[in-house]
C-alpha cells in the first residue's frame, strides 16, 4: 500500500468518527478510551483530530483539559499540574479536502488524584470554532502491586507472580524481595519458601510501590470454649487462629488419627464423650506454606465438679444433721435416766423416814 492510499485510509477512519458540534468533517479520535498508570510514573495520552482544509489558513489552537468541554481550562494553567504537564503536537498535514494533526499529553509524577477523564479540544479562529472529543480518555492511577499464586503440591516451594492492577498479565519489569532484600528479578518467583521469611515484589524503578508482604502461616494457637471442665454430653468448640498472608485456611486433626474431616477456623463437638477426648491439633495453610499448632488436650469427666461439690455438701450436711440429732437424743435419754434415778432415791429416803417414825411410836 502506498503512502497516498494509507493516508486515505487514515482519513476514512477519522471521517468515520462522529461529527463534532453537528458539523461534518470535524472529528477527534484517541488511541485509547481508558489508560491505567502507576503512581509516580509518566503517562502519554495521544489523540488525532480532523477538520476541513478550508480552515487550514485559520489559526488552530490545541487544548487539553479535564472534564467536559464547557469547563475547558488548559491543564497548563491548572495549579495541580504545574510543572507536570507537556503538550506535544505535530505538524498539521492536509490531503485533498481534509487536514489532520496529532497531539499528545504527557503527565509526569502521577498521583492518585490525577485519576480523571481528560479531553482534547482544538479551536479554530472562527465563530463556533471549538471542537472536542467526547467522551474523553479516562485515566486511572494506582499504587497497587499484587502477588498472585499458582497451585502447588509442594509445601516447601512457591510459585508466585507479581503484577500491578494496571497490568495483570505483565508488561513491567519486577524485583522480588525476601525480608526486604532484593533476591530475584522477573515476573515470577519460584523457589524454596522458609516459614521465617516474608516476600514482596515491586515494579522496577518504583521500589516504594511494594506489594503487601506475603508469608507462611505463623504457629497457630488453639483455644477452647467453654473453658474449664468438660462434662460428658456437653458441647465444646475449638478455635484455631494464625497470622498469615494470604489468609490461612484450617484443617483439624486428632493426635494419632487421620483428619477429623472438618475444615474451618472453628470445630465443634456436640454431645462429647470420654472416647472423643484426647489431643486435638489444627493446621493453618495458605498458598505458600503450612504450619501445625501444638495439640490441645480435652479431658472429659462423667460429672461436673460443681455437681460433685453439691453432692459432697449434701452428704456432709446430712451427716452433720444426723450427728446433731444423735447428740440431742443421747442427752435427752441421759437426762430422763437421771430424773428416774432421782425419784427412786427420794422414795427410798421417804421409806426410811416413815420406818423411823413407826419405830419411835412403838417405843412410846
mmCIF file of C-alpha atoms in Angstrom:
data_model
loop_
_atom_site.group_PDB
_atom_site.id
_atom_site.type_symbol
_atom_site.label_atom_id
_atom_site.label_comp_id
_atom_site.label_asym_id
_atom_site.label_seq_id
_atom_site.Cartn_x
_atom_site.Cartn_y
_atom_site.Cartn_z
ATOM 1 C CA UNK A 1 0.000 0.000 0.000
ATOM 2 C CA UNK A 2 1.475 3.407 -0.987
ATOM 3 C CA UNK A 3 1.543 6.412 1.304
ATOM 4 C CA UNK A 4 -1.341 8.078 -0.525
ATOM 5 C CA UNK A 5 -3.591 5.037 -0.019
ATOM 6 C CA UNK A 6 -2.557 4.792 3.617
ATOM 7 C CA UNK A 7 -3.351 8.441 4.153
ATOM 8 C CA UNK A 8 -6.745 7.976 2.564
ATOM 9 C CA UNK A 9 -7.408 5.004 4.851
ATOM 10 C CA UNK A 10 -6.450 7.050 7.919
ATOM 11 C CA UNK A 11 -8.645 9.885 6.692
ATOM 12 C CA UNK A 12 -11.522 7.476 6.212
ATOM 13 C CA UNK A 13 -11.057 6.337 9.825
ATOM 14 C CA UNK A 14 -11.221 9.907 11.101
ATOM 15 C CA UNK A 15 -14.243 10.752 8.981
ATOM 16 C CA UNK A 16 -15.987 7.672 10.361
ATOM 17 C CA UNK A 17 -15.923 9.237 13.837
ATOM 18 C CA UNK A 18 -18.965 11.243 14.948
ATOM 19 C CA UNK A 19 -19.034 14.829 13.691
ATOM 20 C CA UNK A 20 -18.431 17.356 16.473
ATOM 21 C CA UNK A 21 -20.959 20.008 17.321
ATOM 22 C CA UNK A 22 -23.108 18.836 14.428
ATOM 23 C CA UNK A 23 -20.618 19.822 11.711
ATOM 24 C CA UNK A 24 -19.361 17.344 9.124
ATOM 25 C CA UNK A 25 -15.618 16.907 8.757
ATOM 26 C CA UNK A 26 -14.601 17.755 12.323
ATOM 27 C CA UNK A 27 -13.521 14.828 14.488
ATOM 28 C CA UNK A 28 -11.271 13.768 17.361
ATOM 29 C CA UNK A 29 -10.042 10.229 17.876
ATOM 30 C CA UNK A 30 -7.769 8.930 20.666
ATOM 31 C CA UNK A 31 -5.628 5.819 20.743
ATOM 32 C CA UNK A 32 -7.475 4.501 23.803
ATOM 33 C CA UNK A 33 -10.568 5.384 25.784
ATOM 34 C CA UNK A 34 -9.053 4.151 29.059
ATOM 35 C CA UNK A 35 -5.498 4.352 30.357
ATOM 36 C CA UNK A 36 -4.074 2.895 33.557
ATOM 37 C CA UNK A 37 -0.743 4.006 35.020
ATOM 38 C CA UNK A 38 1.304 3.589 38.158
ATOM 39 C CA UNK A 39 1.601 6.258 40.793
ATOM 40 C CA UNK A 40 4.788 8.341 40.341
ATOM 41 C CA UNK A 41 5.130 7.233 36.710
ATOM 42 C CA UNK A 42 4.636 9.211 33.479
ATOM 43 C CA UNK A 43 1.781 8.712 31.058
ATOM 44 C CA UNK A 44 1.249 9.795 27.435
ATOM 45 C CA UNK A 45 -2.267 10.239 26.050
ATOM 46 C CA UNK A 46 -2.427 10.695 22.262
ATOM 47 C CA UNK A 47 -5.304 11.976 20.176
ATOM 48 C CA UNK A 48 -5.681 12.833 16.483
ATOM 49 C CA UNK A 49 -8.039 15.454 15.092
ATOM 50 C CA UNK A 50 -9.506 16.258 11.685
ATOM 51 C CA UNK A 51 -11.040 19.371 10.138
ATOM 52 C CA UNK A 52 -11.855 20.639 6.603
ATOM 53 C CA UNK A 53 -8.998 22.047 4.541
ATOM 54 C CA UNK A 54 -10.824 25.335 4.146
ATOM 55 C CA UNK A 55 -9.989 26.100 7.799
ATOM 56 C CA UNK A 56 -6.256 25.485 7.270
ATOM 57 C CA UNK A 57 -5.429 29.138 6.909
ATOM 58 C CA UNK A 58 -7.209 29.993 10.150
ATOM 59 C CA UNK A 59 -5.385 29.875 13.486
ATOM 60 C CA UNK A 60 -5.726 26.394 15.074
ATOM 61 C CA UNK A 61 -5.057 26.024 18.820
ATOM 62 C CA UNK A 62 -4.765 22.682 20.614
ATOM 63 C CA UNK A 63 -6.021 22.313 24.170
ATOM 64 C CA UNK A 64 -6.028 19.544 26.781
ATOM 65 C CA UNK A 65 -8.421 19.896 29.687
ATOM 66 C CA UNK A 66 -10.026 17.936 32.480
ATOM 67 C CA UNK A 67 -13.723 17.159 32.346
ATOM 68 C CA UNK A 68 -16.423 18.289 29.961
ATOM 69 C CA UNK A 69 -15.839 20.771 27.170
ATOM 70 C CA UNK A 70 -17.928 23.617 28.674
ATOM 71 C CA UNK A 71 -15.488 23.643 31.627
ATOM 72 C CA UNK A 72 -12.397 23.602 29.462
ATOM 73 C CA UNK A 73 -9.381 25.032 31.272
ATOM 74 C CA UNK A 74 -5.974 24.203 29.877
ATOM 75 C CA UNK A 75 -4.010 21.850 32.115
ATOM 76 C CA UNK A 76 -1.015 24.143 31.652
ATOM 77 C CA UNK A 77 -2.940 26.742 33.659
ATOM 78 C CA UNK A 78 -4.098 24.320 36.383
ATOM 79 C CA UNK A 79 -2.065 24.715 39.582
ATOM 80 C CA UNK A 80 -2.448 20.998 40.384
ATOM 81 C CA UNK A 81 -0.465 20.146 37.245
ATOM 82 C CA UNK A 82 2.125 22.890 37.401
ATOM 83 C CA UNK A 83 5.448 21.616 36.075
ATOM 84 C CA UNK A 84 3.988 18.164 35.383
ATOM 85 C CA UNK A 85 2.230 18.504 32.002
ATOM 86 C CA UNK A 86 3.521 18.911 28.473
ATOM 87 C CA UNK A 87 1.789 19.202 25.113
ATOM 88 C CA UNK A 88 3.445 17.662 22.091
ATOM 89 C CA UNK A 89 1.526 18.498 18.938
ATOM 90 C CA UNK A 90 2.812 17.621 15.478
ATOM 91 C CA UNK A 91 2.542 19.492 12.205
ATOM 92 C CA UNK A 92 -0.897 19.651 10.585
ATOM 93 C CA UNK A 93 -0.992 17.871 7.237
ATOM 94 C CA UNK A 94 -3.681 18.119 4.573
ATOM 95 C CA UNK A 95 -4.776 15.621 1.924
ATOM 96 C CA UNK A 96 -7.333 16.646 -0.656
ATOM 97 C CA UNK A 97 -10.091 18.463 1.259
ATOM 98 C CA UNK A 98 -9.207 17.380 4.808
ATOM 99 C CA UNK A 99 -6.484 18.257 7.296
ATOM 100 C CA UNK A 100 -5.389 16.254 10.332
ATOM 101 C CA UNK A 101 -2.989 16.524 13.221
ATOM 102 C CA UNK A 102 -1.799 14.627 16.292
ATOM 103 C CA UNK A 103 -1.399 15.965 19.811
ATOM 104 C CA UNK A 104 -0.021 14.150 22.874
ATOM 105 C CA UNK A 105 -0.479 14.976 26.543
ATOM 106 C CA UNK A 106 2.316 13.963 28.922
ATOM 107 C CA UNK A 107 1.656 13.936 32.678
ATOM 108 C CA UNK A 108 4.652 13.313 34.931
ATOM 109 C CA UNK A 109 4.937 12.099 38.527
ATOM 110 C CA UNK A 110 1.364 10.862 38.612
ATOM 111 C CA UNK A 111 -0.697 10.982 41.790
ATOM 112 C CA UNK A 112 -3.905 9.122 42.503
ATOM 113 C CA UNK A 113 -5.791 12.417 42.390
ATOM 114 C CA UNK A 114 -4.857 12.574 38.688
ATOM 115 C CA UNK A 115 -7.400 9.829 38.023
ATOM 116 C CA UNK A 116 -9.966 11.605 35.840
ATOM 117 C CA UNK A 117 -11.349 11.993 32.328
ATOM 118 C CA UNK A 118 -9.102 14.030 30.014
ATOM 119 C CA UNK A 119 -10.371 15.631 26.836
ATOM 120 C CA UNK A 120 -8.673 17.103 23.789
ATOM 121 C CA UNK A 121 -10.099 20.136 22.019
ATOM 122 C CA UNK A 122 -8.912 22.133 19.040
ATOM 123 C CA UNK A 123 -10.012 25.679 18.487
ATOM 124 C CA UNK A 124 -10.317 27.288 15.059
ATOM 125 C CA UNK A 125 -10.379 31.050 14.904
ATOM 126 C CA UNK A 126 -13.925 31.465 13.701
ATOM 127 C CA UNK A 127 -17.407 31.541 15.191
ATOM 128 C CA UNK A 128 -18.327 28.244 16.888
ATOM 129 C CA UNK A 129 -14.845 27.052 16.123
ATOM 130 C CA UNK A 130 -14.177 24.922 19.232
ATOM 131 C CA UNK A 131 -14.313 21.158 18.818
ATOM 132 C CA UNK A 132 -13.745 18.468 21.488
ATOM 133 C CA UNK A 133 -13.530 14.720 21.676
ATOM 134 C CA UNK A 134 -16.407 13.484 23.820
ATOM 135 C CA UNK A 135 -16.139 11.189 25.698
ATOM 136 C CA UNK A 136 -12.518 11.750 26.566
ATOM 137 C CA UNK A 137 -9.830 9.391 27.853
ATOM 138 C CA UNK A 138 -10.301 8.004 31.365
ATOM 139 C CA UNK A 139 -7.041 7.793 33.298
ATOM 140 C CA UNK A 140 -6.741 5.548 36.351
ATOM 141 C CA UNK A 141 -3.700 5.938 38.597
ATOM 142 C CA UNK A 142 -2.939 3.111 41.012
ATOM 143 C CA UNK A 143 -0.305 2.247 43.567
ATOM 144 C CA UNK A 144 -1.436 -1.364 43.892
ATOM 145 C CA UNK A 145 1.067 -4.095 43.174
ATOM 146 C CA UNK A 146 -0.086 -7.616 43.985
ATOM 147 C CA UNK A 147 1.285 -11.128 44.356
ATOM 148 C CA UNK A 148 -0.809 -13.994 42.985
ATOM 149 C CA UNK A 149 -0.222 -17.699 43.415
ATOM 150 C CA UNK A 150 -0.330 -20.796 41.263
ATOM 151 C CA UNK A 151 -1.455 -24.020 42.892
ATOM 152 C CA UNK A 152 1.348 -26.198 44.228
ATOM 153 C CA UNK A 153 1.500 -29.643 45.808
ATOM 154 C CA UNK A 154 4.883 -28.990 47.400
ATOM 155 C CA UNK A 155 4.501 -27.209 50.775
ATOM 156 C CA UNK A 156 8.143 -26.048 50.729
ATOM 157 C CA UNK A 157 8.116 -24.358 47.314
ATOM 158 C CA UNK A 158 6.060 -21.481 45.977
ATOM 159 C CA UNK A 159 5.054 -20.343 42.524
ATOM 160 C CA UNK A 160 4.279 -16.632 42.758
ATOM 161 C CA UNK A 161 3.515 -13.987 40.142
ATOM 162 C CA UNK A 162 3.914 -10.230 40.529
ATOM 163 C CA UNK A 163 1.598 -7.846 38.724
ATOM 164 C CA UNK A 164 0.190 -4.359 39.033
ATOM 165 C CA UNK A 165 -3.500 -3.584 38.865
ATOM 166 C CA UNK A 166 -2.760 -1.879 35.529
ATOM 167 C CA UNK A 167 -1.076 -4.903 34.026
ATOM 168 C CA UNK A 168 -2.430 -8.249 35.322
ATOM 169 C CA UNK A 169 -0.502 -10.250 32.735
ATOM 170 C CA UNK A 170 2.825 -8.446 32.881
ATOM 171 C CA UNK A 171 4.149 -5.501 30.915
ATOM 172 C CA UNK A 172 6.524 -4.231 33.580
ATOM 173 C CA UNK A 173 9.811 -5.424 35.000
ATOM 174 C CA UNK A 174 9.641 -6.596 38.595
ATOM 175 C CA UNK A 175 12.000 -7.127 41.526
ATOM 176 C CA UNK A 176 11.396 -9.708 44.258
ATOM 177 C CA UNK A 177 12.313 -9.104 47.894
ATOM 178 C CA UNK A 178 12.865 -11.511 50.778
ATOM 179 C CA UNK A 179 12.849 -9.866 54.199
ATOM 180 C CA UNK A 180 13.317 -6.534 52.422
ATOM 181 C CA UNK A 181 16.360 -7.600 50.377
ATOM 182 C CA UNK A 182 16.184 -7.881 46.574
ATOM 183 C CA UNK A 183 16.798 -11.523 45.667
ATOM 184 C CA UNK A 184 15.401 -12.007 42.163
ATOM 185 C CA UNK A 185 14.134 -10.215 39.072
ATOM 186 C CA UNK A 186 11.266 -11.103 36.778
ATOM 187 C CA UNK A 187 7.533 -11.540 36.876
ATOM 188 C CA UNK A 188 7.755 -14.980 38.531
ATOM 189 C CA UNK A 189 9.268 -16.231 41.774
ATOM 190 C CA UNK A 190 9.749 -19.967 42.018
ATOM 191 C CA UNK A 191 11.777 -21.363 44.855
ATOM 192 C CA UNK A 192 12.033 -22.737 48.359
ATOM 193 C CA UNK A 193 9.975 -20.959 50.985
ATOM 194 C CA UNK A 194 11.009 -20.553 54.610
ATOM 195 C CA UNK A 195 8.391 -20.181 57.327
ATOM 196 C CA UNK A 196 10.571 -17.485 58.921
ATOM 197 C CA UNK A 197 10.687 -15.219 55.843
ATOM 198 C CA UNK A 198 8.356 -12.733 54.182
ATOM 199 C CA UNK A 199 8.222 -11.909 50.479
ATOM 200 C CA UNK A 200 7.106 -8.990 48.323
ATOM 201 C CA UNK A 201 7.610 -7.551 44.852
ATOM 202 C CA UNK A 202 7.768 -4.118 43.247
ATOM 203 C CA UNK A 203 7.837 -2.611 39.789
ATOM 204 C CA UNK A 204 11.430 -1.952 38.782
ATOM 205 C CA UNK A 205 12.200 1.714 39.226
ATOM 206 C CA UNK A 206 9.309 2.145 41.697
ATOM 207 C CA UNK A 207 10.673 0.476 44.800
ATOM 208 C CA UNK A 208 8.250 2.336 47.045
ATOM 209 C CA UNK A 209 5.308 0.705 45.237
ATOM 210 C CA UNK A 210 5.603 -2.594 47.062
ATOM 211 C CA UNK A 211 3.087 -5.364 47.130
ATOM 212 C CA UNK A 212 1.820 -6.357 50.591
ATOM 213 C CA UNK A 213 4.107 -8.817 52.372
ATOM 214 C CA UNK A 214 3.198 -12.472 51.922
ATOM 215 C CA UNK A 215 4.313 -15.228 54.291
ATOM 216 C CA UNK A 216 3.659 -18.752 55.538
ATOM 217 C CA UNK A 217 1.185 -19.001 58.451
ATOM 218 C CA UNK A 218 2.781 -18.488 61.841
ATOM 219 C CA UNK A 219 2.386 -21.187 64.510
ATOM 220 C CA UNK A 220 -1.388 -21.431 65.108
ATOM 221 C CA UNK A 221 -2.910 -21.151 68.572
ATOM 222 C CA UNK A 222 -5.846 -23.261 69.757
ATOM 223 C CA UNK A 223 -8.466 -22.142 72.275
ATOM 224 C CA UNK A 224 -11.494 -23.988 73.668
ATOM 225 C CA UNK A 225 -14.950 -22.789 74.659
ATOM 226 C CA UNK A 226 -16.276 -23.146 77.251
ATOM 227 C CA UNK A 227 -13.062 -23.061 79.234
ATOM 228 C CA UNK A 228 -12.622 -25.227 82.285
ATOM 229 C CA UNK A 229 -14.007 -28.695 82.914
ATOM 230 C CA UNK A 230 -15.699 -30.521 80.041
ATOM 231 C CA UNK A 231 -18.513 -32.816 81.095
ATOM 232 C CA UNK A 232 -19.745 -35.907 79.316
ATOM 233 C CA UNK A 233 -22.659 -34.998 76.996
ATOM 234 C CA UNK A 234 -21.826 -31.305 76.747
ATOM 235 C CA UNK A 235 -20.756 -29.323 73.668
ATOM 236 C CA UNK A 236 -17.263 -27.916 73.111
ATOM 237 C CA UNK A 237 -15.854 -25.645 70.384
ATOM 238 C CA UNK A 238 -12.192 -25.496 69.391
ATOM 239 C CA UNK A 239 -10.887 -22.384 67.606
ATOM 240 C CA UNK A 240 -7.686 -22.037 65.591
ATOM 241 C CA UNK A 241 -6.008 -18.776 64.605
ATOM 242 C CA UNK A 242 -2.788 -17.830 62.825
ATOM 243 C CA UNK A 243 -1.158 -14.721 61.392
ATOM 244 C CA UNK A 244 -0.807 -15.321 57.636
ATOM 245 C CA UNK A 245 -0.914 -13.531 54.299
ATOM 246 C CA UNK A 246 -2.703 -14.623 52.236
ATOM 247 C CA UNK A 247 -5.198 -15.543 54.941
ATOM 248 C CA UNK A 248 -4.947 -19.102 56.197
ATOM 249 C CA UNK A 249 -7.391 -21.953 55.835
ATOM 250 C CA UNK A 250 -7.625 -24.509 58.642
ATOM 251 C CA UNK A 251 -7.844 -28.304 58.957
ATOM 252 C CA UNK A 252 -8.381 -30.201 62.238
ATOM 253 C CA UNK A 253 -6.665 -33.387 63.393
ATOM 254 C CA UNK A 254 -6.810 -35.679 66.399
ATOM 255 C CA UNK A 255 -3.453 -36.979 67.576
ATOM 256 C CA UNK A 256 -2.582 -40.473 66.291
ATOM 257 C CA UNK A 257 -5.601 -40.378 63.964
ATOM 258 C CA UNK A 258 -6.329 -39.137 60.465
ATOM 259 C CA UNK A 259 -8.024 -35.826 59.843
ATOM 260 C CA UNK A 260 -11.288 -35.480 61.744
ATOM 261 C CA UNK A 261 -12.788 -34.490 58.406
ATOM 262 C CA UNK A 262 -13.501 -30.930 59.406
ATOM 263 C CA UNK A 263 -12.155 -27.741 57.883
ATOM 264 C CA UNK A 264 -12.625 -24.211 59.093
ATOM 265 C CA UNK A 265 -11.391 -21.987 61.845
ATOM 266 C CA UNK A 266 -13.813 -23.486 64.389
ATOM 267 C CA UNK A 267 -14.504 -27.140 65.168
ATOM 268 C CA UNK A 268 -17.493 -28.004 67.392
ATOM 269 C CA UNK A 269 -18.052 -31.377 69.069
ATOM 270 C CA UNK A 270 -21.607 -31.838 70.321
ATOM 271 C CA UNK A 271 -22.596 -34.437 72.937
ATOM 272 C CA UNK A 272 -18.967 -35.179 73.711
ATOM 273 C CA UNK A 273 -17.976 -38.468 75.340
ATOM 274 C CA UNK A 274 -14.822 -39.679 77.042
ATOM 275 C CA UNK A 275 -13.954 -41.589 73.845
ATOM 276 C CA UNK A 276 -13.902 -38.280 71.966
ATOM 277 C CA UNK A 277 -11.453 -36.771 74.424
ATOM 278 C CA UNK A 278 -7.762 -36.523 73.604
ATOM 279 C CA UNK A 279 -5.270 -34.249 71.881
ATOM 280 C CA UNK A 280 -6.628 -32.066 69.071
ATOM 281 C CA UNK A 281 -4.430 -30.050 66.671
ATOM 282 C CA UNK A 282 -5.070 -27.727 63.752
ATOM 283 C CA UNK A 283 -3.072 -26.967 60.629
ATOM 284 C CA UNK A 284 -3.030 -23.460 59.145
ATOM 285 C CA UNK A 285 -2.197 -23.409 55.441
ATOM 286 C CA UNK A 286 -2.155 -20.910 52.593
ATOM 287 C CA UNK A 287 -0.837 -20.785 49.022
ATOM 288 C CA UNK A 288 2.812 -20.695 50.065
ATOM 289 C CA UNK A 289 3.043 -22.996 53.075
ATOM 290 C CA UNK A 290 1.562 -24.567 56.178
ATOM 291 C CA UNK A 291 2.159 -24.773 59.916
ATOM 292 C CA UNK A 292 0.775 -27.079 62.638
ATOM 293 C CA UNK A 293 -0.335 -25.984 66.081
ATOM 294 C CA UNK A 294 0.622 -27.602 69.340
ATOM 295 C CA UNK A 295 -2.097 -30.006 70.458
ATOM 296 C CA UNK A 296 -4.799 -29.149 72.960
ATOM 297 C CA UNK A 297 -5.845 -31.903 75.380
ATOM 298 C CA UNK A 298 -9.553 -32.357 76.053
ATOM 299 C CA UNK A 299 -10.357 -34.257 79.266
ATOM 300 C CA UNK A 300 -13.965 -35.391 79.584
ATOM 301 C CA UNK A 301 -15.388 -36.104 83.079
ATOM 302 C CA UNK A 302 -18.528 -38.094 83.861
ATOM 303 C CA UNK A 303 -19.975 -35.380 86.116
ATOM 304 C CA UNK A 304 -19.018 -31.836 86.662
ATOM 305 C CA UNK A 305 -17.005 -30.746 89.677
ATOM 306 C CA UNK A 306 -19.890 -28.464 90.610
ATOM 307 C CA UNK A 307 -22.249 -31.422 90.774
ATOM 308 C CA UNK A 308 -19.703 -33.380 92.801
ATOM 309 C CA UNK A 309 -19.266 -30.421 95.124
ATOM 310 C CA UNK A 310 -23.018 -30.104 95.641
ATOM 311 C CA UNK A 311 -23.305 -33.831 96.343
ATOM 312 C CA UNK A 312 -20.487 -33.619 98.875
ATOM 313 C CA UNK A 313 -22.160 -30.629 100.542
ATOM 314 C CA UNK A 314 -25.454 -32.503 100.788
ATOM 315 C CA UNK A 315 -23.793 -35.624 102.226
ATOM 316 C CA UNK A 316 -21.817 -33.613 104.757
ATOM 317 C CA UNK A 317 -24.932 -31.694 105.699
ATOM 318 C CA UNK A 318 -26.870 -34.913 106.259
ATOM 319 C CA UNK A 319 -24.049 -36.326 108.373
ATOM 320 C CA UNK A 320 -23.864 -33.164 110.463
ATOM 321 C CA UNK A 321 -27.629 -33.134 110.983
ATOM 322 C CA UNK A 322 -27.594 -36.827 111.866
ATOM 323 C CA UNK A 323 -24.783 -36.224 114.367
ATOM 324 C CA UNK A 324 -26.656 -33.314 115.938
ATOM 325 C CA UNK A 325 -29.799 -35.446 116.183
ATOM 326 C CA UNK A 326 -27.925 -38.326 117.800
ATOM 327 C CA UNK A 327 -26.289 -35.991 120.299
ATOM 328 C CA UNK A 328 -29.662 -34.475 121.107
ATOM 329 C CA UNK A 329 -31.266 -37.882 121.616
ATOM 330 C CA UNK A 330 -28.348 -39.017 123.755
ATOM 331 C CA UNK A 331 -28.608 -36.011 126.021
ATOM 332 C CA UNK A 332 -32.368 -36.405 126.285
ATOM 333 C CA UNK A 333 -32.088 -40.086 127.176
ATOM 334 C CA UNK A 334 -29.390 -39.366 129.751
ATOM 335 C CA UNK A 335 -31.473 -36.660 131.364
ATOM 336 C CA UNK A 336 -34.517 -38.928 131.537
ATOM 337 C CA UNK A 337 -32.410 -41.643 133.181
ATOM 338 C CA UNK A 338 -31.057 -39.191 135.710
ATOM 339 C CA UNK A 339 -34.512 -37.939 136.550
ATOM 340 C CA UNK A 340 -35.797 -41.516 137.033
ATOM 341 C CA UNK A 341 -32.845 -42.364 139.317
ATOM 342 C CA UNK A 342 -33.510 -39.262 141.438
ATOM 343 C CA UNK A 343 -37.136 -40.243 142.031
ATOM 344 C CA UNK A 344 -36.082 -43.714 143.292
ATOM 345 C CA UNK A 345 -33.643 -42.262 145.792
ATOM 346 C CA UNK A 346 -36.299 -39.873 147.070
ATOM 347 C CA UNK A 347 -38.807 -42.708 147.553
ATOM 348 C CA UNK A 348 -36.192 -44.722 149.423
ATOM 349 C CA UNK A 349 -35.449 -41.796 151.728
ATOM 350 C CA UNK A 350 -39.193 -41.307 152.403
ATOM 351 C CA UNK A 351 -39.469 -45.004 153.294
ATOM 352 C CA UNK A 352 -36.595 -44.737 155.723
ATOM 353 C CA UNK A 353 -38.165 -41.726 157.426
ATOM 354 C CA UNK A 354 -41.511 -43.460 157.729
ATOM 355 C CA UNK A 355 -39.784 -46.500 159.272
ATOM 356 C CA UNK A 356 -38.048 -44.373 161.879
ATOM 357 C CA UNK A 357 -41.364 -42.706 162.773
ATOM 358 C CA UNK A 358 -43.025 -46.081 163.260
ATOM 359 C CA UNK A 359 -40.204 -47.287 165.460
ATOM 360 C CA UNK A 360 -40.461 -44.275 167.712
ATOM 361 C CA UNK A 361 -44.183 -44.632 168.107
ATOM 362 C CA UNK A 362 -43.782 -48.204 169.176
ATOM 363 C CA UNK A 363 -41.370 -47.229 171.979
ATOM 364 C CA UNK A 364 -43.934 -44.948 173.430
#
